[in-house]
């Protein structure tokens, strides 16, 4: 087992720490834009931890990711109270969750996007940088005192560096976490484990042993089926297993992965560690421990199999455990028990792998022409980054949806449920009020994050928080010419890696052909792509750190 020392991590990162304000060391300072014509409705004295309230009624369009579990309602208390507190009315442009990325790309590319564009995961914003369709938000951080305060307090400068483009600026306002937050893992039928005398699996090898024992007892079943395979095949499962070997897979897949031993980037889909992930999953499929439909089936199929007792292990997060599995499972089988287990470990050791930044907000270039631009940035700073805004977005209105005692303990109103806090309550915090909405409520302090967790979830978090954080990779932003070139390579490369990964896992291609597969990647410009990545890394390190 090889673990990274703190010194190796620092050397590997090139000791890059750029200033939080929009220009880093070695970067030519940008002349601040004249905001005199964009201050309508803004607060002259807006500062840290201050309630933002526009000096006149204003409104902004916002792209809204419409979640099927809590579909948009115009009469939510969230909208009413937000306007009451801030004098701002948000006008949601609703797009279904299933179509969000595609629709967002079309709107931004055509110049028709709303001013505020949330729910964007890095590096999705990079596709819009060269065209100038979105603003370099790092130029305007002086309008956002709460954002700057969180970055400084939580030492998030290296995380922001990974968002920077070749010009040293970043174009996405990320959600910020005080600490790395791990939520996605596996759910396991603990009653079946107890029946078979099995311990909670701590490693992926332990999980293999558990699945073998389940298969021996229930030979006609696949002990594990999985969800979240559409649109990314094996999205969560590949991510978790790849992490255990030191690679990136599934939802986390990116073409390049930092190799600290080499001091440069390697091509992810050709790394030995990536192959180890494939070998592990192939073994599960070959021995009929993992349902081969796991990588492509719709979520409803996966949930039906698990909830009806046709499988015993499935991907989960905290909300899925409470909303998707327990209610149905308990109706169909009152004796069934289920638990969210700590992410199994692999050869890299006890690391907590995940970012301190979340999906974030792009700002349309049209915003800079808006007379309320300064007010808009102040509003975004309050709602998404102030402690008061985060509490409001998550919990709602004190005395109506929750109470809070002198020790800071939150209690949901008795007639409202959320993540199983009040099972059977007639109302729901998300569905009926619009709070704890993934468009607005993410990031924030660990205390606020933990405030809605059950004792069971807090135990999970305690185990995960005891692990060491995985080092942040160094930035390698492409310049405009490089970005234009790699855009032509990335989709064919990723599609081929995805296609061949599934073939290897499902046994449709023999793993003895791995070297041939790597050569095929070279034929699709893998080496040229990697050369550009490492050139960009060296250039950025030289110019900025």
PDB file of N, CA and C in Angstrom, residues 79-127:
ATOM      1  N   UNK A  79     -40.195  30.974  -2.292  1.00  0.00           N
ATOM      2  CA  UNK A  79     -40.210  32.142  -3.175  1.00  0.00           C
ATOM      3  C   UNK A  79     -40.724  33.376  -2.444  1.00  0.00           C
ATOM      4  N   UNK A  80     -41.803  33.207  -1.687  1.00  0.00           N
ATOM      5  CA  UNK A  80     -42.427  34.344  -0.999  1.00  0.00           C
ATOM      6  C   UNK A  80     -41.485  34.953   0.036  1.00  0.00           C
ATOM      7  N   UNK A  81     -40.891  34.070   0.846  1.00  0.00           N
ATOM      8  CA  UNK A  81     -40.025  34.552   1.915  1.00  0.00           C
ATOM      9  C   UNK A  81     -38.733  35.151   1.358  1.00  0.00           C
ATOM     10  N   UNK A  82     -38.231  34.573   0.262  1.00  0.00           N
ATOM     11  CA  UNK A  82     -37.017  35.112  -0.355  1.00  0.00           C
ATOM     12  C   UNK A  82     -37.245  36.550  -0.797  1.00  0.00           C
ATOM     13  N   UNK A  83     -38.375  36.811  -1.435  1.00  0.00           N
ATOM     14  CA  UNK A  83     -38.690  38.175  -1.874  1.00  0.00           C
ATOM     15  C   UNK A  83     -38.879  39.098  -0.674  1.00  0.00           C
ATOM     16  N   UNK A  84     -39.535  38.596   0.365  1.00  0.00           N
ATOM     17  CA  UNK A  84     -39.754  39.398   1.573  1.00  0.00           C
ATOM     18  C   UNK A  84     -38.425  39.810   2.208  1.00  0.00           C
ATOM     19  N   UNK A  85     -37.476  38.906   2.239  1.00  0.00           N
ATOM     20  CA  UNK A  85     -36.197  39.197   2.909  1.00  0.00           C
ATOM     21  C   UNK A  85     -35.239  40.007   2.051  1.00  0.00           C
ATOM     22  N   UNK A  86     -35.294  39.812   0.738  1.00  0.00           N
ATOM     23  CA  UNK A  86     -34.247  40.398  -0.119  1.00  0.00           C
ATOM     24  C   UNK A  86     -34.761  41.440  -1.105  1.00  0.00           C
ATOM     25  N   UNK A  87     -36.083  41.553  -1.260  1.00  0.00           N
ATOM     26  CA  UNK A  87     -36.671  42.443  -2.263  1.00  0.00           C
ATOM     27  C   UNK A  87     -36.359  41.974  -3.681  1.00  0.00           C
ATOM     28  N   UNK A  88     -35.957  40.698  -3.802  1.00  0.00           N
ATOM     29  CA  UNK A  88     -35.632  40.105  -5.099  1.00  0.00           C
ATOM     30  C   UNK A  88     -36.659  39.020  -5.417  1.00  0.00           C
ATOM     31  N   UNK A  89     -37.176  39.059  -6.627  1.00  0.00           N
ATOM     32  CA  UNK A  89     -38.054  37.996  -7.115  1.00  0.00           C
ATOM     33  C   UNK A  89     -37.283  37.177  -8.142  1.00  0.00           C
ATOM     34  N   UNK A  90     -37.168  35.894  -7.884  1.00  0.00           N
ATOM     35  CA  UNK A  90     -36.533  35.001  -8.852  1.00  0.00           C
ATOM     36  C   UNK A  90     -37.590  34.454  -9.798  1.00  0.00           C
ATOM     37  N   UNK A  91     -37.276  34.456 -11.076  1.00  0.00           N
ATOM     38  CA  UNK A  91     -38.176  33.915 -12.098  1.00  0.00           C
ATOM     39  C   UNK A  91     -37.539  32.668 -12.682  1.00  0.00           C
ATOM     40  N   UNK A  92     -37.967  31.487 -12.211  1.00  0.00           N
ATOM     41  CA  UNK A  92     -37.323  30.247 -12.652  1.00  0.00           C
ATOM     42  C   UNK A  92     -37.669  29.890 -14.092  1.00  0.00           C
ATOM     43  N   UNK A  93     -36.639  29.545 -14.848  1.00  0.00           N
ATOM     44  CA  UNK A  93     -36.813  28.956 -16.171  1.00  0.00           C
ATOM     45  C   UNK A  93     -36.612  27.464 -15.975  1.00  0.00           C
ATOM     46  N   UNK A  94     -37.711  26.728 -15.866  1.00  0.00           N
ATOM     47  CA  UNK A  94     -37.651  25.332 -15.431  1.00  0.00           C
ATOM     48  C   UNK A  94     -37.253  24.400 -16.572  1.00  0.00           C
ATOM     49  N   UNK A  95     -36.318  23.518 -16.257  1.00  0.00           N
ATOM     50  CA  UNK A  95     -35.866  22.485 -17.188  1.00  0.00           C
ATOM     51  C   UNK A  95     -35.869  21.161 -16.429  1.00  0.00           C
ATOM     52  N   UNK A  96     -36.437  20.085 -16.986  1.00  0.00           N
ATOM     53  CA  UNK A  96     -36.429  18.797 -16.284  1.00  0.00           C
ATOM     54  C   UNK A  96     -35.013  18.336 -15.963  1.00  0.00           C
ATOM     55  N   UNK A  97     -34.867  17.699 -14.825  1.00  0.00           N
ATOM     56  CA  UNK A  97     -33.571  17.176 -14.396  1.00  0.00           C
ATOM     57  C   UNK A  97     -32.934  16.318 -15.489  1.00  0.00           C
ATOM     58  N   UNK A  98     -33.726  15.495 -16.144  1.00  0.00           N
ATOM     59  CA  UNK A  98     -33.195  14.562 -17.138  1.00  0.00           C
ATOM     60  C   UNK A  98     -32.637  15.270 -18.374  1.00  0.00           C
ATOM     61  N   UNK A  99     -33.049  16.521 -18.595  1.00  0.00           N
ATOM     62  CA  UNK A  99     -32.659  17.246 -19.811  1.00  0.00           C
ATOM     63  C   UNK A  99     -31.840  18.485 -19.501  1.00  0.00           C
ATOM     64  N   UNK A 100     -31.423  18.617 -18.240  1.00  0.00           N
ATOM     65  CA  UNK A 100     -30.861  19.891 -17.787  1.00  0.00           C
ATOM     66  C   UNK A 100     -29.568  20.259 -18.514  1.00  0.00           C
ATOM     67  N   UNK A 101     -28.627  19.339 -18.577  1.00  0.00           N
ATOM     68  CA  UNK A 101     -27.334  19.669 -19.169  1.00  0.00           C
ATOM     69  C   UNK A 101     -27.472  20.047 -20.639  1.00  0.00           C
ATOM     70  N   UNK A 102     -28.253  19.295 -21.381  1.00  0.00           N
ATOM     71  CA  UNK A 102     -28.429  19.566 -22.807  1.00  0.00           C
ATOM     72  C   UNK A 102     -29.103  20.915 -23.019  1.00  0.00           C
ATOM     73  N   UNK A 103     -30.175  21.174 -22.289  1.00  0.00           N
ATOM     74  CA  UNK A 103     -30.911  22.424 -22.437  1.00  0.00           C
ATOM     75  C   UNK A 103     -30.048  23.613 -22.013  1.00  0.00           C
ATOM     76  N   UNK A 104     -29.313  23.453 -20.936  1.00  0.00           N
ATOM     77  CA  UNK A 104     -28.422  24.530 -20.480  1.00  0.00           C
ATOM     78  C   UNK A 104     -27.413  24.881 -21.564  1.00  0.00           C
ATOM     79  N   UNK A 105     -26.807  23.853 -22.180  1.00  0.00           N
ATOM     80  CA  UNK A 105     -25.830  24.095 -23.228  1.00  0.00           C
ATOM     81  C   UNK A 105     -26.426  24.841 -24.410  1.00  0.00           C
ATOM     82  N   UNK A 106     -27.650  24.474 -24.799  1.00  0.00           N
ATOM     83  CA  UNK A 106     -28.311  25.145 -25.919  1.00  0.00           C
ATOM     84  C   UNK A 106     -28.618  26.601 -25.588  1.00  0.00           C
ATOM     85  N   UNK A 107     -29.091  26.855 -24.379  1.00  0.00           N
ATOM     86  CA  UNK A 107     -29.444  28.215 -23.978  1.00  0.00           C
ATOM     87  C   UNK A 107     -28.206  29.111 -23.880  1.00  0.00           C
ATOM     88  N   UNK A 108     -27.148  28.595 -23.250  1.00  0.00           N
ATOM     89  CA  UNK A 108     -25.932  29.396 -23.116  1.00  0.00           C
ATOM     90  C   UNK A 108     -25.307  29.644 -24.487  1.00  0.00           C
ATOM     91  N   UNK A 109     -25.232  28.583 -25.300  1.00  0.00           N
ATOM     92  CA  UNK A 109     -24.612  28.712 -26.612  1.00  0.00           C
ATOM     93  C   UNK A 109     -25.327  29.676 -27.526  1.00  0.00           C
ATOM     94  N   UNK A 110     -26.654  29.782 -27.374  1.00  0.00           N
ATOM     95  CA  UNK A 110     -27.440  30.666 -28.227  1.00  0.00           C
ATOM     96  C   UNK A 110     -27.579  32.073 -27.659  1.00  0.00           C
ATOM     97  N   UNK A 111     -27.035  32.291 -26.456  1.00  0.00           N
ATOM     98  CA  UNK A 111     -27.153  33.599 -25.824  1.00  0.00           C
ATOM     99  C   UNK A 111     -28.500  33.854 -25.183  1.00  0.00           C
ATOM    100  N   UNK A 112     -29.321  32.796 -25.020  1.00  0.00           N
ATOM    101  CA  UNK A 112     -30.670  32.939 -24.469  1.00  0.00           C
ATOM    102  C   UNK A 112     -30.768  32.495 -23.009  1.00  0.00           C
ATOM    103  N   UNK A 113     -29.676  32.215 -22.376  1.00  0.00           N
ATOM    104  CA  UNK A 113     -29.706  31.703 -21.004  1.00  0.00           C
ATOM    105  C   UNK A 113     -30.123  32.787 -20.011  1.00  0.00           C
ATOM    106  N   UNK A 114     -30.780  32.404 -18.922  1.00  0.00           N
ATOM    107  CA  UNK A 114     -31.033  33.362 -17.838  1.00  0.00           C
ATOM    108  C   UNK A 114     -29.724  33.935 -17.304  1.00  0.00           C
ATOM    109  N   UNK A 115     -29.822  35.007 -16.539  1.00  0.00           N
ATOM    110  CA  UNK A 115     -28.609  35.635 -16.002  1.00  0.00           C
ATOM    111  C   UNK A 115     -27.892  34.708 -15.026  1.00  0.00           C
ATOM    112  N   UNK A 116     -28.657  33.975 -14.200  1.00  0.00           N
ATOM    113  CA  UNK A 116     -28.095  33.110 -13.168  1.00  0.00           C
ATOM    114  C   UNK A 116     -28.270  31.661 -13.615  1.00  0.00           C
ATOM    115  N   UNK A 117     -27.149  30.910 -13.696  1.00  0.00           N
ATOM    116  CA  UNK A 117     -27.176  29.557 -14.249  1.00  0.00           C
ATOM    117  C   UNK A 117     -26.561  28.590 -13.226  1.00  0.00           C
ATOM    118  N   UNK A 118     -27.365  28.090 -12.274  1.00  0.00           N
ATOM    119  CA  UNK A 118     -26.836  27.177 -11.237  1.00  0.00           C
ATOM    120  C   UNK A 118     -26.660  25.742 -11.744  1.00  0.00           C
ATOM    121  N   UNK A 119     -26.324  24.866 -10.819  1.00  0.00           N
ATOM    122  CA  UNK A 119     -26.214  23.421 -11.040  1.00  0.00           C
ATOM    123  C   UNK A 119     -25.290  23.094 -12.209  1.00  0.00           C
ATOM    124  N   UNK A 120     -24.122  23.713 -12.206  1.00  0.00           N
ATOM    125  CA  UNK A 120     -23.110  23.445 -13.227  1.00  0.00           C
ATOM    126  C   UNK A 120     -21.902  22.815 -12.548  1.00  0.00           C
ATOM    127  N   UNK A 121     -21.497  21.664 -13.032  1.00  0.00           N
ATOM    128  CA  UNK A 121     -20.369  20.937 -12.455  1.00  0.00           C
ATOM    129  C   UNK A 121     -19.110  21.207 -13.278  1.00  0.00           C
ATOM    130  N   UNK A 122     -18.045  21.608 -12.590  1.00  0.00           N
ATOM    131  CA  UNK A 122     -16.759  21.765 -13.273  1.00  0.00           C
ATOM    132  C   UNK A 122     -16.329  20.406 -13.837  1.00  0.00           C
ATOM    133  N   UNK A 123     -15.843  20.321 -15.092  1.00  0.00           N
ATOM    134  CA  UNK A 123     -15.431  21.414 -15.986  1.00  0.00           C
ATOM    135  C   UNK A 123     -16.461  21.765 -17.048  1.00  0.00           C
ATOM    136  N   UNK A 124     -17.763  21.609 -16.762  1.00  0.00           N
ATOM    137  CA  UNK A 124     -18.776  21.887 -17.785  1.00  0.00           C
ATOM    138  C   UNK A 124     -18.739  23.332 -18.264  1.00  0.00           C
ATOM    139  N   UNK A 125     -18.290  24.243 -17.384  1.00  0.00           N
ATOM    140  CA  UNK A 125     -18.266  25.658 -17.779  1.00  0.00           C
ATOM    141  C   UNK A 125     -17.237  25.954 -18.861  1.00  0.00           C
ATOM    142  N   UNK A 126     -16.223  25.086 -18.988  1.00  0.00           N
ATOM    143  CA  UNK A 126     -15.132  25.368 -19.920  1.00  0.00           C
ATOM    144  C   UNK A 126     -15.602  25.458 -21.370  1.00  0.00           C
ATOM    145  N   UNK A 127     -16.692  24.777 -21.680  1.00  0.00           N
ATOM    146  CA  UNK A 127     -17.203  24.804 -23.055  1.00  0.00           C
ATOM    147  C   UNK A 127     -17.678  26.192 -23.462  1.00  0.00           C
TER     148      UNK A 127
END
